[in-house]
Amino acid sequence: MYQVVRARLSALTRAMCSARRRRAEGRDAGMVTSEYAMGIVAAVAFAVVLYKVVTSGVVSAELQGIVKQALDARM
């Protein structure tokens, strides 16, 4: 039993090491500054659109209705 477990653990370790080596060979150095900047601009634009939608009259009224209904529920 011990030998079987040891053999399987050894095979798993070898497989993990070879997978790590393959990933390291194809790895990029990372994003450049312009990619970070575009990601930040996109995130801010999405946040602004989401803020405008959530604070609009219709959505705000619906959210208030949901909260009021939840608070008025009988337990």
N, CA, C and O atoms as a Maestro MAE file, in Angstrom:
{
 s_m_m2io_version
 :::
 2.0.0
}

f_m_ct {
 s_m_title
 :::
 protein
 m_atom[300] {
  # First column is atom index #
  i_m_mmod_type
  r_m_x_coord
  r_m_y_coord
  r_m_z_coord
  i_m_residue_number
  s_m_chain_name
  s_m_pdb_residue_name
  s_m_pdb_atom_name
  i_m_atomic_number
  :::
  1 25 0.822 -1.186 0.000 1 A "MET " " N  " 7
  2 3 0.000 0.000 0.000 1 A "MET " " CA " 6
  3 2 0.867 1.252 0.000 1 A "MET " " C  " 6
  4 15 0.629 2.184 -0.768 1 A "MET " " O  " 8
  5 25 1.874 1.264 0.869 2 A "TYR " " N  " 7
  6 3 2.777 2.399 0.969 2 A "TYR " " CA " 6
  7 2 3.475 2.669 -0.354 2 A "TYR " " C  " 6
  8 15 3.627 3.824 -0.752 2 A "TYR " " O  " 8
  9 25 3.901 1.614 -1.037 3 A "GLN " " N  " 7
  10 3 4.607 1.763 -2.305 3 A "GLN " " CA " 6
  11 2 3.691 2.320 -3.384 3 A "GLN " " C  " 6
  12 15 4.133 3.102 -4.226 3 A "GLN " " O  " 8
  13 25 2.425 1.929 -3.370 4 A "VAL " " N  " 7
  14 3 1.469 2.426 -4.360 4 A "VAL " " CA " 6
  15 2 1.224 3.915 -4.151 4 A "VAL " " C  " 6
  16 15 1.214 4.690 -5.108 4 A "VAL " " O  " 8
  17 25 1.029 4.307 -2.906 5 A "VAL " " N  " 7
  18 3 0.798 5.721 -2.591 5 A "VAL " " CA " 6
  19 2 2.026 6.538 -2.966 5 A "VAL " " C  " 6
  20 15 1.916 7.618 -3.546 5 A "VAL " " O  " 8
  21 25 3.196 6.010 -2.628 6 A "ARG " " N  " 7
  22 3 4.437 6.729 -2.937 6 A "ARG " " CA " 6
  23 2 4.614 6.871 -4.450 6 A "ARG " " C  " 6
  24 15 5.039 7.928 -4.915 6 A "ARG " " O  " 8
  25 25 4.304 5.843 -5.220 7 A "ALA " " N  " 7
  26 3 4.434 5.894 -6.673 7 A "ALA " " CA " 6
  27 2 3.459 6.905 -7.272 7 A "ALA " " C  " 6
  28 15 3.821 7.665 -8.170 7 A "ALA " " O  " 8
  29 25 2.221 6.913 -6.775 8 A "ARG " " N  " 7
  30 3 1.235 7.866 -7.293 8 A "ARG " " CA " 6
  31 2 1.615 9.301 -6.938 8 A "ARG " " C  " 6
  32 15 1.464 10.206 -7.759 8 A "ARG " " O  " 8
  33 25 2.102 9.509 -5.730 9 A "LEU " " N  " 7
  34 3 2.536 10.838 -5.312 9 A "LEU " " CA " 6
  35 2 3.719 11.307 -6.143 9 A "LEU " " C  " 6
  36 15 3.794 12.479 -6.512 9 A "LEU " " O  " 8
  37 25 4.629 10.417 -6.437 10 A "SER " " N  " 7
  38 3 5.785 10.751 -7.266 10 A "SER " " CA " 6
  39 2 5.350 11.116 -8.678 10 A "SER " " C  " 6
  40 15 5.864 12.073 -9.256 10 A "SER " " O  " 8
  41 25 4.409 10.365 -9.240 11 A "ALA " " N  " 7
  42 3 3.915 10.665 -10.588 11 A "ALA " " CA " 6
  43 2 3.193 12.010 -10.607 11 A "ALA " " C  " 6
  44 15 3.342 12.782 -11.555 11 A "ALA " " O  " 8
  45 25 2.415 12.291 -9.569 12 A "LEU " " N  " 7
  46 3 1.712 13.561 -9.486 12 A "LEU " " CA " 6
  47 2 2.688 14.723 -9.386 12 A "LEU " " C  " 6
  48 15 2.493 15.760 -10.019 12 A "LEU " " O  " 8
  49 25 3.724 14.554 -8.602 13 A "THR " " N  " 7
  50 3 4.741 15.594 -8.449 13 A "THR " " CA " 6
  51 2 5.447 15.870 -9.770 13 A "THR " " C  " 6
  52 15 5.664 17.025 -10.136 13 A "THR " " O  " 8
  53 25 5.805 14.799 -10.489 14 A "ARG " " N  " 7
  54 3 6.451 14.980 -11.798 14 A "ARG " " CA " 6
  55 2 5.525 15.703 -12.772 14 A "ARG " " C  " 6
  56 15 5.970 16.572 -13.522 14 A "ARG " " O  " 8
  57 25 4.239 15.349 -12.765 15 A "ALA " " N  " 7
  58 3 3.279 15.979 -13.669 15 A "ALA " " CA " 6
  59 2 3.123 17.461 -13.351 15 A "ALA " " C  " 6
  60 15 3.036 18.289 -14.257 15 A "ALA " " O  " 8
  61 25 3.089 17.792 -12.066 16 A "MET " " N  " 7
  62 3 2.952 19.192 -11.677 16 A "MET " " CA " 6
  63 2 4.191 19.989 -12.069 16 A "MET " " C  " 6
  64 15 4.074 21.122 -12.536 16 A "MET " " O  " 8
  65 25 5.350 19.421 -11.888 17 A "CYS " " N  " 7
  66 3 6.586 20.119 -12.260 17 A "CYS " " CA " 6
  67 2 6.659 20.346 -13.755 17 A "CYS " " C  " 6
  68 15 7.070 21.423 -14.188 17 A "CYS " " O  " 8
  69 25 6.276 19.372 -14.553 18 A "SER " " N  " 7
  70 3 6.330 19.550 -15.998 18 A "SER " " CA " 6
  71 2 5.287 20.563 -16.453 18 A "SER " " C  " 6
  72 15 5.545 21.333 -17.378 18 A "SER " " O  " 8
  73 25 4.109 20.579 -15.818 19 A "ALA " " N  " 7
  74 3 3.087 21.574 -16.168 19 A "ALA " " CA " 6
  75 2 3.567 22.971 -15.809 19 A "ALA " " C  " 6
  76 15 3.356 23.913 -16.573 19 A "ALA " " O  " 8
  77 25 4.204 23.115 -14.667 20 A "ARG " " N  " 7
  78 3 4.730 24.417 -14.252 20 A "ARG " " CA " 6
  79 2 5.803 24.899 -15.215 20 A "ARG " " C  " 6
  80 15 5.877 26.085 -15.536 20 A "ARG " " O  " 8
  81 25 6.636 23.965 -15.675 21 A "ARG " " N  " 7
  82 3 7.689 24.323 -16.620 21 A "ARG " " CA " 6
  83 2 7.097 24.779 -17.948 21 A "ARG " " C  " 6
  84 15 7.577 25.743 -18.544 21 A "ARG " " O  " 8
  85 25 6.049 24.085 -18.418 22 A "ARG " " N  " 7
  86 3 5.406 24.477 -19.681 22 A "ARG " " CA " 6
  87 2 4.773 25.859 -19.573 22 A "ARG " " C  " 6
  88 15 4.854 26.655 -20.509 22 A "ARG " " O  " 8
  89 25 4.142 26.146 -18.434 23 A "ARG " " N  " 7
  90 3 3.524 27.461 -18.250 23 A "ARG " " CA " 6
  91 2 4.585 28.551 -18.218 23 A "ARG " " C  " 6
  92 15 4.383 29.630 -18.774 23 A "ARG " " O  " 8
  93 25 5.710 28.280 -17.575 24 A "ALA " " N  " 7
  94 3 6.761 29.280 -17.450 24 A "ALA " " CA " 6
  95 2 7.388 29.593 -18.806 24 A "ALA " " C  " 6
  96 15 7.816 30.722 -19.046 24 A "ALA " " O  " 8
  97 25 7.444 28.614 -19.681 25 A "GLU " " N  " 7
  98 3 8.046 28.834 -20.996 25 A "GLU " " CA " 6
  99 2 7.200 29.765 -21.858 25 A "GLU " " C  " 6
  100 15 7.749 30.557 -22.623 25 A "GLU " " O  " 8
  101 25 5.872 29.685 -21.749 26 A "GLY " " N  " 7
  102 3 5.004 30.491 -22.589 26 A "GLY " " CA " 6
  103 2 4.491 31.745 -21.907 26 A "GLY " " C  " 6
  104 15 3.582 32.395 -22.423 26 A "GLY " " O  " 8
  105 25 5.044 32.095 -20.776 27 A "ARG " " N  " 7
  106 3 4.540 33.219 -19.992 27 A "ARG " " CA " 6
  107 2 4.995 34.555 -20.583 27 A "ARG " " C  " 6
  108 15 6.130 34.706 -21.036 27 A "ARG " " O  " 8
  109 25 4.073 35.514 -20.562 28 A "ASP " " N  " 7
  110 3 4.413 36.880 -20.945 28 A "ASP " " CA " 6
  111 2 5.097 37.570 -19.780 28 A "ASP " " C  " 6
  112 15 5.073 37.088 -18.647 28 A "ASP " " O  " 8
  113 25 5.699 38.695 -20.078 29 A "ALA " " N  " 7
  114 3 6.303 39.489 -19.018 29 A "ALA " " CA " 6
  115 2 5.232 40.250 -18.247 29 A "ALA " " C  " 6
  116 15 5.498 40.759 -17.159 29 A "ALA " " O  " 8
  117 25 4.018 40.332 -18.802 30 A "GLY " " N  " 7
  118 3 2.934 41.043 -18.138 30 A "GLY " " CA " 6
  119 2 2.364 42.117 -19.039 30 A "GLY " " C  " 6
  120 15 2.799 42.294 -20.177 30 A "GLY " " O  " 8
  121 25 1.391 42.824 -18.515 31 A "MET " " N  " 7
  122 3 0.775 43.896 -19.298 31 A "MET " " CA " 6
  123 2 1.670 45.121 -19.277 31 A "MET " " C  " 6
  124 15 2.395 45.370 -18.314 31 A "MET " " O  " 8
  125 25 1.603 45.863 -20.337 32 A "VAL " " N  " 7
  126 3 2.340 47.118 -20.403 32 A "VAL " " CA " 6
  127 2 1.461 48.217 -19.835 32 A "VAL " " C  " 6
  128 15 0.271 48.010 -19.596 32 A "VAL " " O  " 8
  129 25 2.044 49.375 -19.620 33 A "THR " " N  " 7
  130 3 1.340 50.487 -18.989 33 A "THR " " CA " 6
  131 2 0.102 50.898 -19.771 33 A "THR " " C  " 6
  132 15 -0.922 51.229 -19.172 33 A "THR " " O  " 8
  133 25 0.175 50.882 -21.085 34 A "SER " " N  " 7
  134 3 -0.987 51.295 -21.875 34 A "SER " " CA " 6
  135 2 -2.152 50.323 -21.698 34 A "SER " " C  " 6
  136 15 -3.311 50.739 -21.728 34 A "SER " " O  " 8
  137 25 -1.863 49.043 -21.515 35 A "GLU " " N  " 7
  138 3 -2.932 48.070 -21.279 35 A "GLU " " CA " 6
  139 2 -3.570 48.295 -19.920 35 A "GLU " " C  " 6
  140 15 -4.789 48.192 -19.783 35 A "GLU " " O  " 8
  141 25 -2.760 48.601 -18.912 36 A "TYR " " N  " 7
  142 3 -3.312 48.937 -17.603 36 A "TYR " " CA " 6
  143 2 -4.201 50.175 -17.708 36 A "TYR " " C  " 6
  144 15 -5.292 50.209 -17.140 36 A "TYR " " O  " 8
  145 25 -3.734 51.188 -18.435 37 A "ALA " " N  " 7
  146 3 -4.501 52.425 -18.573 37 A "ALA " " CA " 6
  147 2 -5.838 52.168 -19.262 37 A "ALA " " C  " 6
  148 15 -6.863 52.698 -18.833 37 A "ALA " " O  " 8
  149 25 -5.841 51.371 -20.314 38 A "MET " " N  " 7
  150 3 -7.098 51.068 -21.010 38 A "MET " " CA " 6
  151 2 -8.036 50.266 -20.115 38 A "MET " " C  " 6
  152 15 -9.249 50.473 -20.151 38 A "MET " " O  " 8
  153 25 -7.499 49.369 -19.327 39 A "GLY " " N  " 7
  154 3 -8.323 48.610 -18.395 39 A "GLY " " CA " 6
  155 2 -8.962 49.499 -17.341 39 A "GLY " " C  " 6
  156 15 -10.129 49.317 -16.995 39 A "GLY " " O  " 8
  157 25 -8.206 50.452 -16.833 40 A "ILE " " N  " 7
  158 3 -8.731 51.384 -15.839 40 A "ILE " " CA " 6
  159 2 -9.799 52.277 -16.455 40 A "ILE " " C  " 6
  160 15 -10.836 52.516 -15.835 40 A "ILE " " O  " 8
  161 25 -9.560 52.774 -17.668 41 A "VAL " " N  " 7
  162 3 -10.551 53.619 -18.346 41 A "VAL " " CA " 6
  163 2 -11.840 52.835 -18.575 41 A "VAL " " C  " 6
  164 15 -12.930 53.366 -18.363 41 A "VAL " " O  " 8
  165 25 -11.728 51.591 -19.001 42 A "ALA " " N  " 7
  166 3 -12.923 50.773 -19.230 42 A "ALA " " CA " 6
  167 2 -13.667 50.518 -17.921 42 A "ALA " " C  " 6
  168 15 -14.896 50.566 -17.896 42 A "ALA " " O  " 8
  169 25 -12.948 50.249 -16.840 43 A "ALA " " N  " 7
  170 3 -13.588 50.007 -15.546 43 A "ALA " " CA " 6
  171 2 -14.300 51.250 -15.041 43 A "ALA " " C  " 6
  172 15 -15.405 51.159 -14.507 43 A "ALA " " O  " 8
  173 25 -13.682 52.401 -15.203 44 A "VAL " " N  " 7
  174 3 -14.306 53.657 -14.763 44 A "VAL " " CA " 6
  175 2 -15.542 53.959 -15.606 44 A "VAL " " C  " 6
  176 15 -16.566 54.384 -15.072 44 A "VAL " " O  " 8
  177 25 -15.455 53.744 -16.907 45 A "ALA " " N  " 7
  178 3 -16.614 53.975 -17.775 45 A "ALA " " CA " 6
  179 2 -17.769 53.056 -17.387 45 A "ALA " " C  " 6
  180 15 -18.919 53.492 -17.339 45 A "ALA " " O  " 8
  181 25 -17.475 51.812 -17.115 46 A "PHE " " N  " 7
  182 3 -18.514 50.880 -16.693 46 A "PHE " " CA " 6
  183 2 -19.116 51.308 -15.361 46 A "PHE " " C  " 6
  184 15 -20.331 51.229 -15.178 46 A "PHE " " O  " 8
  185 25 -18.285 51.760 -14.433 47 A "ALA " " N  " 7
  186 3 -18.776 52.211 -13.134 47 A "ALA " " CA " 6
  187 2 -19.687 53.424 -13.276 47 A "ALA " " C  " 6
  188 15 -20.698 53.522 -12.580 47 A "ALA " " O  " 8
  189 25 -19.341 54.345 -14.165 48 A "VAL " " N  " 7
  190 3 -20.170 55.536 -14.380 48 A "VAL " " CA " 6
  191 2 -21.523 55.144 -14.960 48 A "VAL " " C  " 6
  192 15 -22.558 55.634 -14.508 48 A "VAL " " O  " 8
  193 25 -21.522 54.272 -15.951 49 A "VAL " " N  " 7
  194 3 -22.782 53.831 -16.556 49 A "VAL " " CA " 6
  195 2 -23.635 53.109 -15.519 49 A "VAL " " C  " 6
  196 15 -24.840 53.345 -15.439 49 A "VAL " " O  " 8
  197 25 -23.027 52.236 -14.728 50 A "LEU " " N  " 7
  198 3 -23.762 51.519 -13.692 50 A "LEU " " CA " 6
  199 2 -24.329 52.484 -12.652 50 A "LEU " " C  " 6
  200 15 -25.467 52.316 -12.213 50 A "LEU " " O  " 8
  201 25 -23.562 53.479 -12.256 51 A "TYR " " N  " 7
  202 3 -24.022 54.480 -11.295 51 A "TYR " " CA " 6
  203 2 -25.222 55.248 -11.849 51 A "TYR " " C  " 6
  204 15 -26.204 55.467 -11.139 51 A "TYR " " O  " 8
  205 25 -25.143 55.651 -13.104 52 A "LYS " " N  " 7
  206 3 -26.248 56.394 -13.719 52 A "LYS " " CA " 6
  207 2 -27.507 55.535 -13.783 52 A "LYS " " C  " 6
  208 15 -28.606 56.036 -13.543 52 A "LYS " " O  " 8
  209 25 -27.366 54.271 -14.099 53 A "VAL " " N  " 7
  210 3 -28.528 53.384 -14.190 53 A "VAL " " CA " 6
  211 2 -29.150 53.193 -12.808 53 A "VAL " " C  " 6
  212 15 -30.369 53.277 -12.658 53 A "VAL " " O  " 8
  213 25 -28.314 52.934 -11.796 54 A "VAL " " N  " 7
  214 3 -28.836 52.658 -10.458 54 A "VAL " " CA " 6
  215 2 -29.466 53.903 -9.843 54 A "VAL " " C  " 6
  216 15 -30.441 53.785 -9.101 54 A "VAL " " O  " 8
  217 25 -28.942 55.080 -10.126 55 A "THR " " N  " 7
  218 3 -29.490 56.297 -9.536 55 A "THR " " CA " 6
  219 2 -30.598 56.918 -10.377 55 A "THR " " C  " 6
  220 15 -31.122 57.972 -10.016 55 A "THR " " O  " 8
  221 25 -30.963 56.292 -11.481 56 A "SER " " N  " 7
  222 3 -32.071 56.833 -12.278 56 A "SER " " CA " 6
  223 2 -33.369 56.670 -11.498 56 A "SER " " C  " 6
  224 15 -33.451 55.848 -10.586 56 A "SER " " O  " 8
  225 25 -34.370 57.446 -11.853 57 A "GLY " " N  " 7
  226 3 -35.627 57.463 -11.115 57 A "GLY " " CA " 6
  227 2 -36.337 56.136 -11.082 57 A "GLY " " C  " 6
  228 15 -36.805 55.707 -10.027 57 A "GLY " " O  " 8
  229 25 -36.425 55.478 -12.220 58 A "VAL " " N  " 7
  230 3 -37.169 54.216 -12.304 58 A "VAL " " CA " 6
  231 2 -36.501 53.129 -11.474 58 A "VAL " " C  " 6
  232 15 -37.162 52.441 -10.695 58 A "VAL " " O  " 8
  233 25 -35.212 52.979 -11.638 59 A "VAL " " N  " 7
  234 3 -34.486 51.930 -10.911 59 A "VAL " " CA " 6
  235 2 -34.481 52.233 -9.416 59 A "VAL " " C  " 6
  236 15 -34.654 51.331 -8.596 59 A "VAL " " O  " 8
  237 25 -34.284 53.486 -9.068 60 A "SER " " N  " 7
  238 3 -34.282 53.872 -7.659 60 A "SER " " CA " 6
  239 2 -35.628 53.569 -7.013 60 A "SER " " C  " 6
  240 15 -35.676 53.050 -5.898 60 A "SER " " O  " 8
  241 25 -36.711 53.887 -7.697 61 A "ALA " " N  " 7
  242 3 -38.043 53.602 -7.162 61 A "ALA " " CA " 6
  243 2 -38.258 52.099 -6.998 61 A "ALA " " C  " 6
  244 15 -38.807 51.657 -5.989 61 A "ALA " " O  " 8
  245 25 -37.830 51.323 -7.975 62 A "GLU " " N  " 7
  246 3 -37.970 49.864 -7.872 62 A "GLU " " CA " 6
  247 2 -37.165 49.301 -6.707 62 A "GLU " " C  " 6
  248 15 -37.649 48.442 -5.971 62 A "GLU " " O  " 8
  249 25 -35.942 49.783 -6.542 63 A "LEU " " N  " 7
  250 3 -35.112 49.306 -5.433 63 A "LEU " " CA " 6
  251 2 -35.732 49.677 -4.091 63 A "LEU " " C  " 6
  252 15 -35.728 48.874 -3.158 63 A "LEU " " O  " 8
  253 25 -36.262 50.885 -3.996 64 A "GLN " " N  " 7
  254 3 -36.924 51.294 -2.752 64 A "GLN " " CA " 6
  255 2 -38.149 50.433 -2.485 64 A "GLN " " C  " 6
  256 15 -38.422 50.080 -1.338 64 A "GLN " " O  " 8
  257 25 -38.884 50.094 -3.529 65 A "GLY " " N  " 7
  258 3 -40.043 49.228 -3.375 65 A "GLY " " CA " 6
  259 2 -39.667 47.838 -2.894 65 A "GLY " " C  " 6
  260 15 -40.347 47.258 -2.048 65 A "GLY " " O  " 8
  261 25 -38.587 47.310 -3.434 66 A "ILE " " N  " 7
  262 3 -38.114 45.981 -3.022 66 A "ILE " " CA " 6
  263 2 -37.692 45.994 -1.561 66 A "ILE " " C  " 6
  264 15 -38.032 45.087 -0.801 66 A "ILE " " O  " 8
  265 25 -36.943 47.034 -1.167 67 A "VAL " " N  " 7
  266 3 -36.486 47.131 0.217 67 A "VAL " " CA " 6
  267 2 -37.679 47.301 1.158 67 A "VAL " " C  " 6
  268 15 -37.734 46.668 2.213 67 A "VAL " " O  " 8
  269 25 -38.628 48.151 0.780 68 A "LYS " " N  " 7
  270 3 -39.806 48.372 1.624 68 A "LYS " " CA " 6
  271 2 -40.613 47.082 1.771 68 A "LYS " " C  " 6
  272 15 -41.075 46.757 2.864 68 A "LYS " " O  " 8
  273 25 -40.779 46.356 0.680 69 A "GLN " " N  " 7
  274 3 -41.515 45.097 0.727 69 A "GLN " " CA " 6
  275 2 -40.796 44.083 1.617 69 A "GLN " " C  " 6
  276 15 -41.439 43.342 2.361 69 A "GLN " " O  " 8
  277 25 -39.486 44.050 1.544 70 A "ALA " " N  " 7
  278 3 -38.721 43.119 2.370 70 A "ALA " " CA " 6
  279 2 -38.814 43.479 3.850 70 A "ALA " " C  " 6
  280 15 -38.887 42.593 4.701 70 A "ALA " " O  " 8
  281 25 -38.813 44.778 4.159 71 A "LEU " " N  " 7
  282 3 -38.887 45.205 5.554 71 A "LEU " " CA " 6
  283 2 -40.284 45.033 6.128 71 A "LEU " " C  " 6
  284 15 -40.434 44.837 7.334 71 A "LEU " " O  " 8
  285 25 -41.302 45.103 5.289 72 A "ASP " " N  " 7
  286 3 -42.685 44.944 5.754 72 A "ASP " " CA " 6
  287 2 -43.138 43.490 5.821 72 A "ASP " " C  " 6
  288 15 -44.266 43.213 6.229 72 A "ASP " " O  " 8
  289 25 -42.285 42.573 5.429 73 A "ALA " " N  " 7
  290 3 -42.671 41.153 5.403 73 A "ALA " " CA " 6
  291 2 -42.881 40.635 6.814 73 A "ALA " " C  " 6
  292 15 -42.168 41.011 7.744 73 A "ALA " " O  " 8
  293 25 -43.881 39.757 6.959 74 A "ARG " " N  " 7
  294 3 -44.159 39.150 8.261 74 A "ARG " " CA " 6
  295 2 -43.262 37.938 8.453 74 A "ARG " " C  " 6
  296 15 -42.981 37.191 7.516 74 A "ARG " " O  " 8
  297 25 -42.829 37.768 9.669 75 A "MET " " N  " 7
  298 3 -41.969 36.638 9.988 75 A "MET " " CA " 6
  299 2 -42.745 35.616 10.754 75 A "MET " " C  " 6
  300 15 -42.199 34.576 11.123 75 A "MET " " O  " 8
  :::
 }
 m_bond[299] {
  # First column is bond index #
  i_m_from
  i_m_to
  i_m_order
  :::
  1 1 2 1
  2 2 3 1
  3 3 4 2
  4 3 5 1
  5 5 6 1
  6 6 7 1
  7 7 8 2
  8 7 9 1
  9 9 10 1
  10 10 11 1
  11 11 12 2
  12 11 13 1
  13 13 14 1
  14 14 15 1
  15 15 16 2
  16 15 17 1
  17 17 18 1
  18 18 19 1
  19 19 20 2
  20 19 21 1
  21 21 22 1
  22 22 23 1
  23 23 24 2
  24 23 25 1
  25 25 26 1
  26 26 27 1
  27 27 28 2
  28 27 29 1
  29 29 30 1
  30 30 31 1
  31 31 32 2
  32 31 33 1
  33 33 34 1
  34 34 35 1
  35 35 36 2
  36 35 37 1
  37 37 38 1
  38 38 39 1
  39 39 40 2
  40 39 41 1
  41 41 42 1
  42 42 43 1
  43 43 44 2
  44 43 45 1
  45 45 46 1
  46 46 47 1
  47 47 48 2
  48 47 49 1
  49 49 50 1
  50 50 51 1
  51 51 52 2
  52 51 53 1
  53 53 54 1
  54 54 55 1
  55 55 56 2
  56 55 57 1
  57 57 58 1
  58 58 59 1
  59 59 60 2
  60 59 61 1
  61 61 62 1
  62 62 63 1
  63 63 64 2
  64 63 65 1
  65 65 66 1
  66 66 67 1
  67 67 68 2
  68 67 69 1
  69 69 70 1
  70 70 71 1
  71 71 72 2
  72 71 73 1
  73 73 74 1
  74 74 75 1
  75 75 76 2
  76 75 77 1
  77 77 78 1
  78 78 79 1
  79 79 80 2
  80 79 81 1
  81 81 82 1
  82 82 83 1
  83 83 84 2
  84 83 85 1
  85 85 86 1
  86 86 87 1
  87 87 88 2
  88 87 89 1
  89 89 90 1
  90 90 91 1
  91 91 92 2
  92 91 93 1
  93 93 94 1
  94 94 95 1
  95 95 96 2
  96 95 97 1
  97 97 98 1
  98 98 99 1
  99 99 100 2
  100 99 101 1
  101 101 102 1
  102 102 103 1
  103 103 104 2
  104 103 105 1
  105 105 106 1
  106 106 107 1
  107 107 108 2
  108 107 109 1
  109 109 110 1
  110 110 111 1
  111 111 112 2
  112 111 113 1
  113 113 114 1
  114 114 115 1
  115 115 116 2
  116 115 117 1
  117 117 118 1
  118 118 119 1
  119 119 120 2
  120 119 121 1
  121 121 122 1
  122 122 123 1
  123 123 124 2
  124 123 125 1
  125 125 126 1
  126 126 127 1
  127 127 128 2
  128 127 129 1
  129 129 130 1
  130 130 131 1
  131 131 132 2
  132 131 133 1
  133 133 134 1
  134 134 135 1
  135 135 136 2
  136 135 137 1
  137 137 138 1
  138 138 139 1
  139 139 140 2
  140 139 141 1
  141 141 142 1
  142 142 143 1
  143 143 144 2
  144 143 145 1
  145 145 146 1
  146 146 147 1
  147 147 148 2
  148 147 149 1
  149 149 150 1
  150 150 151 1
  151 151 152 2
  152 151 153 1
  153 153 154 1
  154 154 155 1
  155 155 156 2
  156 155 157 1
  157 157 158 1
  158 158 159 1
  159 159 160 2
  160 159 161 1
  161 161 162 1
  162 162 163 1
  163 163 164 2
  164 163 165 1
  165 165 166 1
  166 166 167 1
  167 167 168 2
  168 167 169 1
  169 169 170 1
  170 170 171 1
  171 171 172 2
  172 171 173 1
  173 173 174 1
  174 174 175 1
  175 175 176 2
  176 175 177 1
  177 177 178 1
  178 178 179 1
  179 179 180 2
  180 179 181 1
  181 181 182 1
  182 182 183 1
  183 183 184 2
  184 183 185 1
  185 185 186 1
  186 186 187 1
  187 187 188 2
  188 187 189 1
  189 189 190 1
  190 190 191 1
  191 191 192 2
  192 191 193 1
  193 193 194 1
  194 194 195 1
  195 195 196 2
  196 195 197 1
  197 197 198 1
  198 198 199 1
  199 199 200 2
  200 199 201 1
  201 201 202 1
  202 202 203 1
  203 203 204 2
  204 203 205 1
  205 205 206 1
  206 206 207 1
  207 207 208 2
  208 207 209 1
  209 209 210 1
  210 210 211 1
  211 211 212 2
  212 211 213 1
  213 213 214 1
  214 214 215 1
  215 215 216 2
  216 215 217 1
  217 217 218 1
  218 218 219 1
  219 219 220 2
  220 219 221 1
  221 221 222 1
  222 222 223 1
  223 223 224 2
  224 223 225 1
  225 225 226 1
  226 226 227 1
  227 227 228 2
  228 227 229 1
  229 229 230 1
  230 230 231 1
  231 231 232 2
  232 231 233 1
  233 233 234 1
  234 234 235 1
  235 235 236 2
  236 235 237 1
  237 237 238 1
  238 238 239 1
  239 239 240 2
  240 239 241 1
  241 241 242 1
  242 242 243 1
  243 243 244 2
  244 243 245 1
  245 245 246 1
  246 246 247 1
  247 247 248 2
  248 247 249 1
  249 249 250 1
  250 250 251 1
  251 251 252 2
  252 251 253 1
  253 253 254 1
  254 254 255 1
  255 255 256 2
  256 255 257 1
  257 257 258 1
  258 258 259 1
  259 259 260 2
  260 259 261 1
  261 261 262 1
  262 262 263 1
  263 263 264 2
  264 263 265 1
  265 265 266 1
  266 266 267 1
  267 267 268 2
  268 267 269 1
  269 269 270 1
  270 270 271 1
  271 271 272 2
  272 271 273 1
  273 273 274 1
  274 274 275 1
  275 275 276 2
  276 275 277 1
  277 277 278 1
  278 278 279 1
  279 279 280 2
  280 279 281 1
  281 281 282 1
  282 282 283 1
  283 283 284 2
  284 283 285 1
  285 285 286 1
  286 286 287 1
  287 287 288 2
  288 287 289 1
  289 289 290 1
  290 290 291 1
  291 291 292 2
  292 291 293 1
  293 293 294 1
  294 294 295 1
  295 295 296 2
  296 295 297 1
  297 297 298 1
  298 298 299 1
  299 299 300 2
  :::
 }
}
